GROMACS .gro file of C-alpha atoms in nm:
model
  215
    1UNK     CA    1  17.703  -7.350  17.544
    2UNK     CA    2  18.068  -7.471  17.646
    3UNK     CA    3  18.155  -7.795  17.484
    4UNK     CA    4  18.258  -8.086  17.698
    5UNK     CA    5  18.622  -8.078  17.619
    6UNK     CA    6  18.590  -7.702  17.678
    7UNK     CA    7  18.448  -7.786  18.016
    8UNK     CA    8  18.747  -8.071  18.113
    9UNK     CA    9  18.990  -7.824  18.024
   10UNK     CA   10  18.813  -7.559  18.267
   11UNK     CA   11  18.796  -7.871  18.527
   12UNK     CA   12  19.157  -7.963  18.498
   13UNK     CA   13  19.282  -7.622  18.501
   14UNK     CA   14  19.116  -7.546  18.832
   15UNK     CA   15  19.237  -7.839  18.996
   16UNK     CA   16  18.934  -8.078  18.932
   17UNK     CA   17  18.737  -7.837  19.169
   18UNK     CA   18  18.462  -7.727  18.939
   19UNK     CA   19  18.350  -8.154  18.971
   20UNK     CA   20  18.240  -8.089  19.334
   21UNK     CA   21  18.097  -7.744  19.253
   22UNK     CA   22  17.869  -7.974  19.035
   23UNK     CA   23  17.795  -8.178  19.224
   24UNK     CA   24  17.684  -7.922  19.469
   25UNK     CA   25  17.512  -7.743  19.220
   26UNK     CA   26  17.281  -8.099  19.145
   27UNK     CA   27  17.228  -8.127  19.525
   28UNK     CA   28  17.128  -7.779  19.590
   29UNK     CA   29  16.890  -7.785  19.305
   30UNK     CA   30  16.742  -8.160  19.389
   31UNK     CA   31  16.733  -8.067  19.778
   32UNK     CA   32  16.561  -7.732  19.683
   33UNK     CA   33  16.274  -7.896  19.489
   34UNK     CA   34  16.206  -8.204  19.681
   35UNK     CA   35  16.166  -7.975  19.972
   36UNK     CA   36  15.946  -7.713  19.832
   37UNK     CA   37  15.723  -7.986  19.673
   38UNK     CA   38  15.739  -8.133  20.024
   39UNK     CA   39  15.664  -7.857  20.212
   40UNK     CA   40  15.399  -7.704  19.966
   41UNK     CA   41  15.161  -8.024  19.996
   42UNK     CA   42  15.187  -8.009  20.341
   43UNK     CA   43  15.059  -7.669  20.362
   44UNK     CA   44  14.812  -7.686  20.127
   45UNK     CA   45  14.687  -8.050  20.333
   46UNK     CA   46  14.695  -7.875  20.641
   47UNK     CA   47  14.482  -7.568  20.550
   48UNK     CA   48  14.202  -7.800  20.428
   49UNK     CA   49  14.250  -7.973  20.738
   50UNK     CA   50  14.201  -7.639  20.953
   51UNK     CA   51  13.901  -7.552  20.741
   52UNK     CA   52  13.725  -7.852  20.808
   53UNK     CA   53  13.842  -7.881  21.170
   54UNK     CA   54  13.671  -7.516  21.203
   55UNK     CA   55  13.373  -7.688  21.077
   56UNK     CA   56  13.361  -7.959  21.329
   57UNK     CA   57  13.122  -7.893  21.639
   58UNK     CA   58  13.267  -7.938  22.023
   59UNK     CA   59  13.291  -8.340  22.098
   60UNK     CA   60  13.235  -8.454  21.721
   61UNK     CA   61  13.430  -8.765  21.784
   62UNK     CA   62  13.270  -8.900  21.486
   63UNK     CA   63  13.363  -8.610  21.261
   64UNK     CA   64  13.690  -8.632  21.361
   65UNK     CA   65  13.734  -9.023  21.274
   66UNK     CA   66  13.552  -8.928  20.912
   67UNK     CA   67  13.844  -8.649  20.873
   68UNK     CA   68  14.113  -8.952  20.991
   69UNK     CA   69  13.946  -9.222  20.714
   70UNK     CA   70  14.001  -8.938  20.438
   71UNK     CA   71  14.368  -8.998  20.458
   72UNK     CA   72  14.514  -8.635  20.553
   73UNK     CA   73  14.935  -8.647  20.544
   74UNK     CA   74  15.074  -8.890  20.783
   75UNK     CA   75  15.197  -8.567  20.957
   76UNK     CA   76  14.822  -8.446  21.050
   77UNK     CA   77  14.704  -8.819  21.086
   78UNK     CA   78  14.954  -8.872  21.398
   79UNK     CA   79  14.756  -8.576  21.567
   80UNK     CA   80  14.396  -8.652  21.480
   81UNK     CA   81  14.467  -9.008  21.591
   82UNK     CA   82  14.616  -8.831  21.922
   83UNK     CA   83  14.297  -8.610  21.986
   84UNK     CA   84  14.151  -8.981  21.900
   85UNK     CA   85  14.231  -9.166  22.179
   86UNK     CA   86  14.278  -8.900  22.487
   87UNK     CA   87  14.436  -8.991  22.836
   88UNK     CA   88  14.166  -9.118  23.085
   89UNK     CA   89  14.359  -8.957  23.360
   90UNK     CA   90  14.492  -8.592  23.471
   91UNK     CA   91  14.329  -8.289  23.282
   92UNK     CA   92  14.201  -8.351  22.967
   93UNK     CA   93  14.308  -8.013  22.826
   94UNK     CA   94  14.641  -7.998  22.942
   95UNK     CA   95  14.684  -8.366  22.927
   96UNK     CA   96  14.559  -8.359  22.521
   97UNK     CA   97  14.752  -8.044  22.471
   98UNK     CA   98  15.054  -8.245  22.661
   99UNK     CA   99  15.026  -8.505  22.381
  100UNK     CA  100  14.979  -8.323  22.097
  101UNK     CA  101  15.317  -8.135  22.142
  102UNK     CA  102  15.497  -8.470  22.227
  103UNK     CA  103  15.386  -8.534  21.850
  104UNK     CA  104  15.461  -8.181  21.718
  105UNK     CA  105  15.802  -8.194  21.881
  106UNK     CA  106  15.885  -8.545  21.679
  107UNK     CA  107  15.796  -8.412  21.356
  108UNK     CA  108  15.954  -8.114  21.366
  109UNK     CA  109  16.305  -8.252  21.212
  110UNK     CA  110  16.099  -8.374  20.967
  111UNK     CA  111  15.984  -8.029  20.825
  112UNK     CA  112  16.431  -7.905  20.827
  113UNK     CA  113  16.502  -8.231  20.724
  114UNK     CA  114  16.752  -8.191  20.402
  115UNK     CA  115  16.768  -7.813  20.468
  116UNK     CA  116  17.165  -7.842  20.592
  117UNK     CA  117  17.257  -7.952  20.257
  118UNK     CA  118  17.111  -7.540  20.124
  119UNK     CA  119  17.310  -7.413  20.464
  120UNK     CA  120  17.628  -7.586  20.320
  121UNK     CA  121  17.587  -7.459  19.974
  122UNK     CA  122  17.586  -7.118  20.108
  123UNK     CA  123  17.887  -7.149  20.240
  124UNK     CA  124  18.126  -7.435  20.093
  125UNK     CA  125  18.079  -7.320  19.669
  126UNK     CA  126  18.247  -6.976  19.744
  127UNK     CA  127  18.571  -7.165  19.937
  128UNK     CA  128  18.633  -7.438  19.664
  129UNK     CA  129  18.592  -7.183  19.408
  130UNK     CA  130  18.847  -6.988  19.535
  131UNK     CA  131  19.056  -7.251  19.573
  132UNK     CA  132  19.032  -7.344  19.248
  133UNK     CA  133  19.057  -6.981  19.108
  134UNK     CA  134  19.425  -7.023  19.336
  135UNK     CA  135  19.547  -7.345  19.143
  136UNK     CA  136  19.443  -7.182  18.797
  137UNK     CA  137  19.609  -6.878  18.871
  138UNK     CA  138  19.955  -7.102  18.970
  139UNK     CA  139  19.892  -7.300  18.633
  140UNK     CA  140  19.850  -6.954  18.454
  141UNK     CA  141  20.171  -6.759  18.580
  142UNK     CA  142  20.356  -7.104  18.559
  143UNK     CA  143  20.322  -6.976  18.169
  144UNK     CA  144  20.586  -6.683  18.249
  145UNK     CA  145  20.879  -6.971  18.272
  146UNK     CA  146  20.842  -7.060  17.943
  147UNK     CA  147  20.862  -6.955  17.564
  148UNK     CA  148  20.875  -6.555  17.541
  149UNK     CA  149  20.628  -6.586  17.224
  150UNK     CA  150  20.258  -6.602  17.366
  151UNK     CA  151  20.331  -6.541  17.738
  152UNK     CA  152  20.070  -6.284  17.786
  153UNK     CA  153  19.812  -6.479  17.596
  154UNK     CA  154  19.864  -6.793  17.843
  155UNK     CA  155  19.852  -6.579  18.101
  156UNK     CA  156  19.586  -6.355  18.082
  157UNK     CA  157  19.386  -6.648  17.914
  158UNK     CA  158  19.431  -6.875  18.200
  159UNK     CA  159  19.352  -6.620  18.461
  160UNK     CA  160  19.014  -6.569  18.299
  161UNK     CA  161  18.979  -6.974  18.316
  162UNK     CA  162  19.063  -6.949  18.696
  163UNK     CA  163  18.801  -6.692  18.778
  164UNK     CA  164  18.549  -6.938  18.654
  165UNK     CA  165  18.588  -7.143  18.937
  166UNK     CA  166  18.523  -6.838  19.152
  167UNK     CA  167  18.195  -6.771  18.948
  168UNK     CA  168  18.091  -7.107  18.926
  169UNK     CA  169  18.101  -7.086  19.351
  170UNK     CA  170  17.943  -6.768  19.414
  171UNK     CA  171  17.644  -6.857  19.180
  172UNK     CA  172  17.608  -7.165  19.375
  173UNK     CA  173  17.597  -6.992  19.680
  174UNK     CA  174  17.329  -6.745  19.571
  175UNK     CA  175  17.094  -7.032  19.450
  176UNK     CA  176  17.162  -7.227  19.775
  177UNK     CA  177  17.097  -6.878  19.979
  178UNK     CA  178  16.772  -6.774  19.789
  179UNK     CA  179  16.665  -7.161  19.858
  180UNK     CA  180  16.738  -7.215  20.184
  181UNK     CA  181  16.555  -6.876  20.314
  182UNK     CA  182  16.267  -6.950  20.097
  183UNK     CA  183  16.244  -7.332  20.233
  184UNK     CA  184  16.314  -7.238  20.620
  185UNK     CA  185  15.996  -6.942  20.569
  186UNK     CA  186  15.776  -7.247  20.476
  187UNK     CA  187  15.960  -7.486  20.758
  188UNK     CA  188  15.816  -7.213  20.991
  189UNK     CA  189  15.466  -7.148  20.809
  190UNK     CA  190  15.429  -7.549  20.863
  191UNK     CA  191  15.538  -7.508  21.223
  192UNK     CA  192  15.285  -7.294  21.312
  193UNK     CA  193  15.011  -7.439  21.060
  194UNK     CA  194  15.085  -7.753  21.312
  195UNK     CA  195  15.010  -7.564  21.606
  196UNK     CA  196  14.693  -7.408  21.533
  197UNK     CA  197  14.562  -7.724  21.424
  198UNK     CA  198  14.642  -7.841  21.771
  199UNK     CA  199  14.497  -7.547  21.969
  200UNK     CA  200  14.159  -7.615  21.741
  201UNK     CA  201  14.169  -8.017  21.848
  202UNK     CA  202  14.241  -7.893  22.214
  203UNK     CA  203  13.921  -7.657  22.213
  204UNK     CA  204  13.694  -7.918  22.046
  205UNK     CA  205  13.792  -8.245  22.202
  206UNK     CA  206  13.941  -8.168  22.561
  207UNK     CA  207  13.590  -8.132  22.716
  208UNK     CA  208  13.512  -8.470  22.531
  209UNK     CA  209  13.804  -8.625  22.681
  210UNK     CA  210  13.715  -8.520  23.029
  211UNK     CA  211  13.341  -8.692  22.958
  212UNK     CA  212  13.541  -8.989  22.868
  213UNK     CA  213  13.707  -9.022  23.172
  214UNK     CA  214  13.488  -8.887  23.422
  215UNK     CA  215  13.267  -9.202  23.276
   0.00000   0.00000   0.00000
């Protein structure tokens, strides 16, 4: 493992580029498993959510409070609580179904949320690294001004040290690639998780809703 001083030297010899590639690097990695922790419990909440809504007969209004009281994510609260309290007026099915998307549209940022920091890392690593693989190489044939003795050492030595920059970016860029495709395939999975359980409180509760306010 490079030392420290090792790693300054790489640092300063690319410019100070390789501090932001770090930094990148730490953001990609903390973005990547915040999100898939995220995204994972909300999955796994809402399929025990489906299975129990499948086991909920047409109009169970109390059912449907008992699954609110259990404390299901905040996400899947904001619909039970909409399926809940129905509109007295209009059609109940389209009127529910009306509501339940005003919710699923207003969470929906909150399933990408984060995810532009992965789409940056895709594409920002690669540049600076190849900016800094520029200012190395300038610092390595600067070596061919000086002292005959050693020239092809410093040189060829220092071009090696500029391609780590390079590296460094590309790496980060496959990380933040491999993440963000993997995150955005569970964004979606959540997505439509979100809309089944909304077709399944449409088809048990709108006829209950039009009881309610035909009463």
């Amino acid at each position: 493992m490079p030392s420290l001083d090792t790693l300054a030297r790489l640092a300063a010899h690319t410019g100070g580029l390789l501090y932001p590639l770090a930094l990148l690097l730490t953001l990609t990695l903390a973005v990547s498993l915040e999100r898939g922790w995220a995204l994972r419990s909300l999955d796994r909440r809402g399929e025990r959510l489906a299975r129990a809504l499948a086991g909920l007969d047409a109009a169970d209004r109390g059912g449907l409070a008992g699954l609110l009281e259990a404390r299901p994510h905040a996400v899947h609260a904001a619909l039970l609580r909409c399926a809940l309290t129905p509109p007295e007026t209009a059609a109940p099915a389209g009127a529910l179904a009306a509501r339940l998307d005003e919710h699923i549209l207003a969470i929906q940022p909150q399933l990408d949320r984060r995810l532009w920091v992965l789409d940056t890392a895709v594409t920002l690593p690669p540049l600076l690294g190849l900016l800094g693989t520029i200012v190395g190489m300038f610092h390595a044939f600067a070596a061919l001004g000086g002292e005959a003795s050693g020239r092809a050492q410093a040189v060829t030595g220092g071009v090696a040290e500029a391609l780590v920059a390079t590296a460094a970016g590309l790496l980060i860029a496959v990380l933040g690639l491999v993440a963000f495709n993997a995150l955005g395939e569970r964004a979606r999975r959540a997505g439509h998780q979100l809309e089944v359980i909304k077709v399944m409180l449409v088809n048990r509760f709108a006829g209950a809703a039009g009881g309610a306010g035909a009463s």
